[in-house]
Amino acid sequence: MSQRANKVALLIGSDSDWAVMETCYRQLREFDLQVDVQVLSAHRSPDDLRKYVQLAEGSGIGVFITGAGMSAALPGVVSAHTTLPVIGVPLESGILGGLDALLSMVQMPPGVPVGTVAIGSAGAKNAAILAARILALSDPALKSKLERFAETQTQSVHEKGKKVKAKISKQ
Ligand code: RP5
């Protein structure tokens, strides 16, 4: 029998992707999620990638987050080898500023979905929150953490509003 699917596989195409994807890792850990980080490339280590994805479900992975730049085949290839949800984070790498990776991830053919988020660190953070929301469907404690996260975020907007009003009142 396979384990409960409550872990996140965080895959990056190269170590050069980690500087941005560390944001994703930190956000996942803030939700106390178990994260398996792997450098696996669709183009440079295709056999290793396929083997990892095929074994992942049996090892308790519930969702994949994949960050890659340039032609960014990583999330599409992962999605081709699994029925688990796959989130793609397009990364800036090279002269096209991440637009290349964005289009590669978002333009998947019908039948092989990749949920694509924004380019760079905003996308990396949202990928973590989206993965947590997916896992929270079967984890009430994680859902409570997401609710607290949203409340804290709302509170920070209130504080920003107060700061702007204070600046205006001094003018
Ligand atoms: C992609 O190529 C990786 O995801 C990375 O964003 C980009 C460049 O890789 P390196 O040349 O830095 O290893 O496969």
PDB file of C-alpha atoms and ligand atoms in Angstrom:
ATOM      1  CA  MET A   1       0.000   0.000   0.000  1.00  0.00           C
ATOM      2  CA  SER A   2       1.382   3.449  -0.867  1.00  0.00           C
ATOM      3  CA  GLN A   3       1.965   6.089   1.813  1.00  0.00           C
ATOM      4  CA  ARG A   4      -0.323   9.055   2.432  1.00  0.00           C
ATOM      5  CA  ALA A   5       0.413  11.611  -0.309  1.00  0.00           C
ATOM      6  CA  ASN A   6       1.415  14.579   1.848  1.00  0.00           C
ATOM      7  CA  LYS A   7       4.914  15.474   0.597  1.00  0.00           C
ATOM      8  CA  VAL A   8       6.022  17.952  -2.042  1.00  0.00           C
ATOM      9  CA  ALA A   9       8.608  17.105  -4.692  1.00  0.00           C
ATOM     10  CA  LEU A  10      10.450  20.329  -5.501  1.00  0.00           C
ATOM     11  CA  LEU A  11      12.370  19.765  -8.721  1.00  0.00           C
ATOM     12  CA  ILE A  12      14.727  22.233 -10.384  1.00  0.00           C
ATOM     13  CA  GLY A  13      16.469  21.896 -13.720  1.00  0.00           C
ATOM     14  CA  SER A  14      19.812  23.211 -12.458  1.00  0.00           C
ATOM     15  CA  ASP A  15      21.503  24.459  -9.311  1.00  0.00           C
ATOM     16  CA  SER A  16      21.334  27.928 -10.924  1.00  0.00           C
ATOM     17  CA  ASP A  17      17.547  27.802 -10.305  1.00  0.00           C
ATOM     18  CA  TRP A  18      17.905  27.451  -6.522  1.00  0.00           C
ATOM     19  CA  ALA A  19      18.430  31.153  -5.737  1.00  0.00           C
ATOM     20  CA  VAL A  20      14.800  31.836  -6.732  1.00  0.00           C
ATOM     21  CA  MET A  21      13.290  28.460  -5.829  1.00  0.00           C
ATOM     22  CA  GLU A  22      14.611  28.677  -2.277  1.00  0.00           C
ATOM     23  CA  THR A  23      11.721  31.124  -1.745  1.00  0.00           C
ATOM     24  CA  CYS A  24       9.363  28.283  -2.617  1.00  0.00           C
ATOM     25  CA  TYR A  25      11.151  25.860  -0.307  1.00  0.00           C
ATOM     26  CA  ARG A  26      11.033  28.295   2.625  1.00  0.00           C
ATOM     27  CA  GLN A  27       7.311  28.930   2.135  1.00  0.00           C
ATOM     28  CA  LEU A  28       6.588  25.200   2.041  1.00  0.00           C
ATOM     29  CA  ARG A  29       8.578  24.699   5.259  1.00  0.00           C
ATOM     30  CA  GLU A  30       6.607  27.530   6.897  1.00  0.00           C
ATOM     31  CA  PHE A  31       3.561  25.324   6.378  1.00  0.00           C
ATOM     32  CA  ASP A  32       5.566  22.443   7.973  1.00  0.00           C
ATOM     33  CA  LEU A  33       5.406  20.466   4.752  1.00  0.00           C
ATOM     34  CA  GLN A  34       7.922  17.750   3.967  1.00  0.00           C
ATOM     35  CA  VAL A  35       9.813  18.682   0.820  1.00  0.00           C
ATOM     36  CA  ASP A  36      12.064  16.521  -1.324  1.00  0.00           C
ATOM     37  CA  VAL A  37      14.393  18.789  -3.342  1.00  0.00           C
ATOM     38  CA  GLN A  38      16.031  17.311  -6.446  1.00  0.00           C
ATOM     39  CA  VAL A  39      18.051  18.727  -9.337  1.00  0.00           C
ATOM     40  CA  LEU A  40      16.761  16.795 -12.348  1.00  0.00           C
ATOM     41  CA  SER A  41      16.846  17.988 -15.926  1.00  0.00           C
ATOM     42  CA  ALA A  42      14.405  16.984 -18.669  1.00  0.00           C
ATOM     43  CA  HIS A  43      17.153  17.494 -21.231  1.00  0.00           C
ATOM     44  CA  ARG A  44      20.366  16.668 -19.385  1.00  0.00           C
ATOM     45  CA  SER A  45      19.302  13.775 -17.120  1.00  0.00           C
ATOM     46  CA  PRO A  46      16.104  12.459 -18.756  1.00  0.00           C
ATOM     47  CA  ASP A  47      16.342   8.885 -17.479  1.00  0.00           C
ATOM     48  CA  ASP A  48      16.947   9.984 -13.877  1.00  0.00           C
ATOM     49  CA  LEU A  49      13.941  12.320 -14.099  1.00  0.00           C
ATOM     50  CA  ARG A  50      11.621   9.628 -15.443  1.00  0.00           C
ATOM     51  CA  LYS A  51      12.697   7.136 -12.781  1.00  0.00           C
ATOM     52  CA  TYR A  52      12.205   9.681  -9.979  1.00  0.00           C
ATOM     53  CA  VAL A  53       8.714  10.652 -11.141  1.00  0.00           C
ATOM     54  CA  GLN A  54       7.598   7.054 -11.572  1.00  0.00           C
ATOM     55  CA  LEU A  55       8.652   6.195  -7.997  1.00  0.00           C
ATOM     56  CA  ALA A  56       7.403   9.424  -6.404  1.00  0.00           C
ATOM     57  CA  GLU A  57       3.768   8.492  -5.879  1.00  0.00           C
ATOM     58  CA  GLY A  58       4.738   5.363  -3.944  1.00  0.00           C
ATOM     59  CA  SER A  59       6.983   7.415  -1.677  1.00  0.00           C
ATOM     60  CA  GLY A  60       4.258   9.778  -0.500  1.00  0.00           C
ATOM     61  CA  ILE A  61       4.601  12.660  -2.949  1.00  0.00           C
ATOM     62  CA  GLY A  62       1.242  14.412  -3.472  1.00  0.00           C
ATOM     63  CA  VAL A  63       2.244  17.289  -5.711  1.00  0.00           C
ATOM     64  CA  PHE A  64       5.179  18.339  -7.881  1.00  0.00           C
ATOM     65  CA  ILE A  65       6.605  21.836  -8.050  1.00  0.00           C
ATOM     66  CA  THR A  66       9.045  22.286 -10.907  1.00  0.00           C
ATOM     67  CA  GLY A  67      11.193  25.346 -11.535  1.00  0.00           C
ATOM     68  CA  ALA A  68      13.123  25.736 -14.774  1.00  0.00           C
ATOM     69  CA  GLY A  69      14.377  28.332 -17.201  1.00  0.00           C
ATOM     70  CA  MET A  70      14.997  28.616 -20.943  1.00  0.00           C
ATOM     71  CA  SER A  71      12.987  26.006 -22.905  1.00  0.00           C
ATOM     72  CA  ALA A  72      11.850  24.603 -19.537  1.00  0.00           C
ATOM     73  CA  ALA A  73      10.642  21.132 -20.524  1.00  0.00           C
ATOM     74  CA  LEU A  74      10.849  19.944 -16.902  1.00  0.00           C
ATOM     75  CA  PRO A  75       7.204  20.367 -15.780  1.00  0.00           C
ATOM     76  CA  GLY A  76       5.794  19.039 -19.038  1.00  0.00           C
ATOM     77  CA  VAL A  77       7.907  15.896 -18.894  1.00  0.00           C
ATOM     78  CA  VAL A  78       7.006  15.365 -15.231  1.00  0.00           C
ATOM     79  CA  SER A  79       3.311  15.719 -16.110  1.00  0.00           C
ATOM     80  CA  ALA A  80       3.741  13.184 -18.925  1.00  0.00           C
ATOM     81  CA  HIS A  81       4.922  10.577 -16.394  1.00  0.00           C
ATOM     82  CA  THR A  82       2.382  11.088 -13.579  1.00  0.00           C
ATOM     83  CA  THR A  83      -1.268  11.812 -12.819  1.00  0.00           C
ATOM     84  CA  LEU A  84      -0.338  13.903  -9.759  1.00  0.00           C
ATOM     85  CA  PRO A  85      -0.744  17.696 -10.006  1.00  0.00           C
ATOM     86  CA  VAL A  86       2.270  19.515 -11.477  1.00  0.00           C
ATOM     87  CA  ILE A  87       2.983  23.200 -10.872  1.00  0.00           C
ATOM     88  CA  GLY A  88       5.496  24.976 -13.107  1.00  0.00           C
ATOM     89  CA  VAL A  89       7.520  28.024 -12.076  1.00  0.00           C
ATOM     90  CA  PRO A  90       9.061  29.783 -15.086  1.00  0.00           C
ATOM     91  CA  LEU A  91      12.488  31.176 -14.231  1.00  0.00           C
ATOM     92  CA  GLU A  92      14.487  34.009 -15.710  1.00  0.00           C
ATOM     93  CA  SER A  93      17.563  32.467 -17.299  1.00  0.00           C
ATOM     94  CA  GLY A  94      19.078  33.998 -20.387  1.00  0.00           C
ATOM     95  CA  ILE A  95      18.209  36.829 -22.741  1.00  0.00           C
ATOM     96  CA  LEU A  96      14.416  36.310 -22.903  1.00  0.00           C
ATOM     97  CA  GLY A  97      13.916  37.076 -19.210  1.00  0.00           C
ATOM     98  CA  GLY A  98      11.753  34.059 -18.396  1.00  0.00           C
ATOM     99  CA  LEU A  99       9.174  34.630 -21.131  1.00  0.00           C
ATOM    100  CA  ASP A 100      10.660  31.637 -22.932  1.00  0.00           C
ATOM    101  CA  ALA A 101      10.058  29.378 -19.910  1.00  0.00           C
ATOM    102  CA  LEU A 102       6.591  30.855 -19.292  1.00  0.00           C
ATOM    103  CA  LEU A 103       5.412  30.085 -22.822  1.00  0.00           C
ATOM    104  CA  SER A 104       6.932  26.609 -22.722  1.00  0.00           C
ATOM    105  CA  MET A 105       5.093  25.760 -19.503  1.00  0.00           C
ATOM    106  CA  VAL A 106       1.781  27.405 -20.243  1.00  0.00           C
ATOM    107  CA  GLN A 107       1.465  26.077 -23.805  1.00  0.00           C
ATOM    108  CA  MET A 108       1.183  22.401 -22.923  1.00  0.00           C
ATOM    109  CA  PRO A 109      -0.825  20.272 -25.364  1.00  0.00           C
ATOM    110  CA  PRO A 110      -4.307  19.203 -24.215  1.00  0.00           C
ATOM    111  CA  GLY A 111      -4.194  16.153 -21.961  1.00  0.00           C
ATOM    112  CA  VAL A 112      -0.893  16.945 -20.199  1.00  0.00           C
ATOM    113  CA  PRO A 113      -1.554  19.819 -17.778  1.00  0.00           C
ATOM    114  CA  VAL A 114       0.971  22.041 -16.028  1.00  0.00           C
ATOM    115  CA  GLY A 115      -0.433  24.640 -13.627  1.00  0.00           C
ATOM    116  CA  THR A 116       1.828  27.565 -14.457  1.00  0.00           C
ATOM    117  CA  VAL A 117       2.455  30.447 -12.059  1.00  0.00           C
ATOM    118  CA  ALA A 118       4.191  33.809 -12.523  1.00  0.00           C
ATOM    119  CA  ILE A 119       7.824  34.195 -13.587  1.00  0.00           C
ATOM    120  CA  GLY A 120      10.400  34.278 -10.790  1.00  0.00           C
ATOM    121  CA  SER A 121      10.064  34.751  -7.037  1.00  0.00           C
ATOM    122  CA  ALA A 122       6.356  35.719  -7.034  1.00  0.00           C
ATOM    123  CA  GLY A 123       5.619  32.481  -8.866  1.00  0.00           C
ATOM    124  CA  ALA A 124       7.929  30.515  -6.581  1.00  0.00           C
ATOM    125  CA  LYS A 125       6.016  31.718  -3.522  1.00  0.00           C
ATOM    126  CA  ASN A 126       2.612  31.140  -5.121  1.00  0.00           C
ATOM    127  CA  ALA A 127       3.655  27.638  -6.196  1.00  0.00           C
ATOM    128  CA  ALA A 128       4.248  26.773  -2.549  1.00  0.00           C
ATOM    129  CA  ILE A 129       0.884  28.196  -1.459  1.00  0.00           C
ATOM    130  CA  LEU A 130      -0.936  26.458  -4.308  1.00  0.00           C
ATOM    131  CA  ALA A 131       0.721  23.130  -3.456  1.00  0.00           C
ATOM    132  CA  ALA A 132      -0.310  23.600   0.182  1.00  0.00           C
ATOM    133  CA  ARG A 133      -3.899  24.301  -0.908  1.00  0.00           C
ATOM    134  CA  ILE A 134      -3.939  21.084  -2.935  1.00  0.00           C
ATOM    135  CA  LEU A 135      -2.602  19.009  -0.025  1.00  0.00           C
ATOM    136  CA  ALA A 136      -4.968  20.776   2.397  1.00  0.00           C
ATOM    137  CA  LEU A 137      -7.936  19.177   0.623  1.00  0.00           C
ATOM    138  CA  SER A 138      -7.205  16.091   2.735  1.00  0.00           C
ATOM    139  CA  ASP A 139      -5.433  17.773   5.676  1.00  0.00           C
ATOM    140  CA  PRO A 140      -7.536  19.990   8.007  1.00  0.00           C
ATOM    141  CA  ALA A 141      -4.476  21.092  10.043  1.00  0.00           C
ATOM    142  CA  LEU A 142      -2.789  22.360   6.892  1.00  0.00           C
ATOM    143  CA  LYS A 143      -6.019  24.165   5.925  1.00  0.00           C
ATOM    144  CA  SER A 144      -5.908  25.979   9.295  1.00  0.00           C
ATOM    145  CA  LYS A 145      -2.308  27.047   8.591  1.00  0.00           C
ATOM    146  CA  LEU A 146      -3.394  28.438   5.217  1.00  0.00           C
ATOM    147  CA  GLU A 147      -6.214  30.362   6.908  1.00  0.00           C
ATOM    148  CA  ARG A 148      -3.765  31.860   9.418  1.00  0.00           C
ATOM    149  CA  PHE A 149      -1.411  32.750   6.558  1.00  0.00           C
ATOM    150  CA  ALA A 150      -4.236  34.618   4.793  1.00  0.00           C
ATOM    151  CA  GLU A 151      -5.189  36.458   8.009  1.00  0.00           C
ATOM    152  CA  THR A 152      -1.576  37.559   8.562  1.00  0.00           C
ATOM    153  CA  GLN A 153      -1.384  38.738   4.975  1.00  0.00           C
ATOM    154  CA  THR A 154      -4.592  40.755   5.355  1.00  0.00           C
ATOM    155  CA  GLN A 155      -3.232  42.292   8.557  1.00  0.00           C
ATOM    156  CA  SER A 156      -0.070  43.365   6.714  1.00  0.00           C
ATOM    157  CA  VAL A 157      -2.222  45.191   4.141  1.00  0.00           C
ATOM    158  CA  HIS A 158      -3.977  47.036   6.995  1.00  0.00           C
ATOM    159  CA  GLU A 159      -0.546  48.070   8.331  1.00  0.00           C
ATOM    160  CA  LYS A 160       0.488  49.286   4.871  1.00  0.00           C
ATOM    161  CA  GLY A 161      -2.699  51.370   4.707  1.00  0.00           C
ATOM    162  CA  LYS A 162      -1.897  52.948   8.081  1.00  0.00           C
ATOM    163  CA  LYS A 163       1.648  53.802   6.910  1.00  0.00           C
ATOM    164  CA  VAL A 164       0.372  55.528   3.764  1.00  0.00           C
ATOM    165  CA  LYS A 165      -2.230  57.506   5.783  1.00  0.00           C
ATOM    166  CA  ALA A 166       0.486  58.554   8.263  1.00  0.00           C
ATOM    167  CA  LYS A 167       2.647  59.822   5.371  1.00  0.00           C
ATOM    168  CA  ILE A 168      -0.284  61.770   3.894  1.00  0.00           C
ATOM    169  CA  SER A 169      -1.157  63.346   7.258  1.00  0.00           C
ATOM    170  CA  LYS A 170       2.411  64.752   7.505  1.00  0.00           C
ATOM    171  CA  GLN A 171       2.163  66.519   4.119  1.00  0.00           C
TER     172      GLN A 171
HETATM  173  C1  RP5 B   1      17.342  24.987 -17.542  1.00  0.00           C
HETATM  174  O1  RP5 B   1      18.365  25.695 -18.129  1.00  0.00           O
HETATM  175  C2  RP5 B   1      17.546  25.143 -16.068  1.00  0.00           C
HETATM  176  O2  RP5 B   1      16.316  25.025 -15.413  1.00  0.00           O
HETATM  177  C3  RP5 B   1      18.146  26.511 -15.931  1.00  0.00           C
HETATM  178  O3  RP5 B   1      17.151  27.479 -15.626  1.00  0.00           O
HETATM  179  C4  RP5 B   1      18.702  26.780 -17.317  1.00  0.00           C
HETATM  180  C5  RP5 B   1      20.198  26.995 -17.335  1.00  0.00           C
HETATM  181  O4  RP5 B   1      20.840  25.928 -16.689  1.00  0.00           O
HETATM  182  P1  RP5 B   1      22.389  26.015 -16.317  1.00  0.00           P
HETATM  183  O5  RP5 B   1      23.134  26.238 -17.598  1.00  0.00           O
HETATM  184  O6  RP5 B   1      22.554  27.181 -15.359  1.00  0.00           O
HETATM  185  O7  RP5 B   1      22.731  24.693 -15.668  1.00  0.00           O
HETATM  186  O8  RP5 B   1      17.408  23.635 -17.897  1.00  0.00           O
END
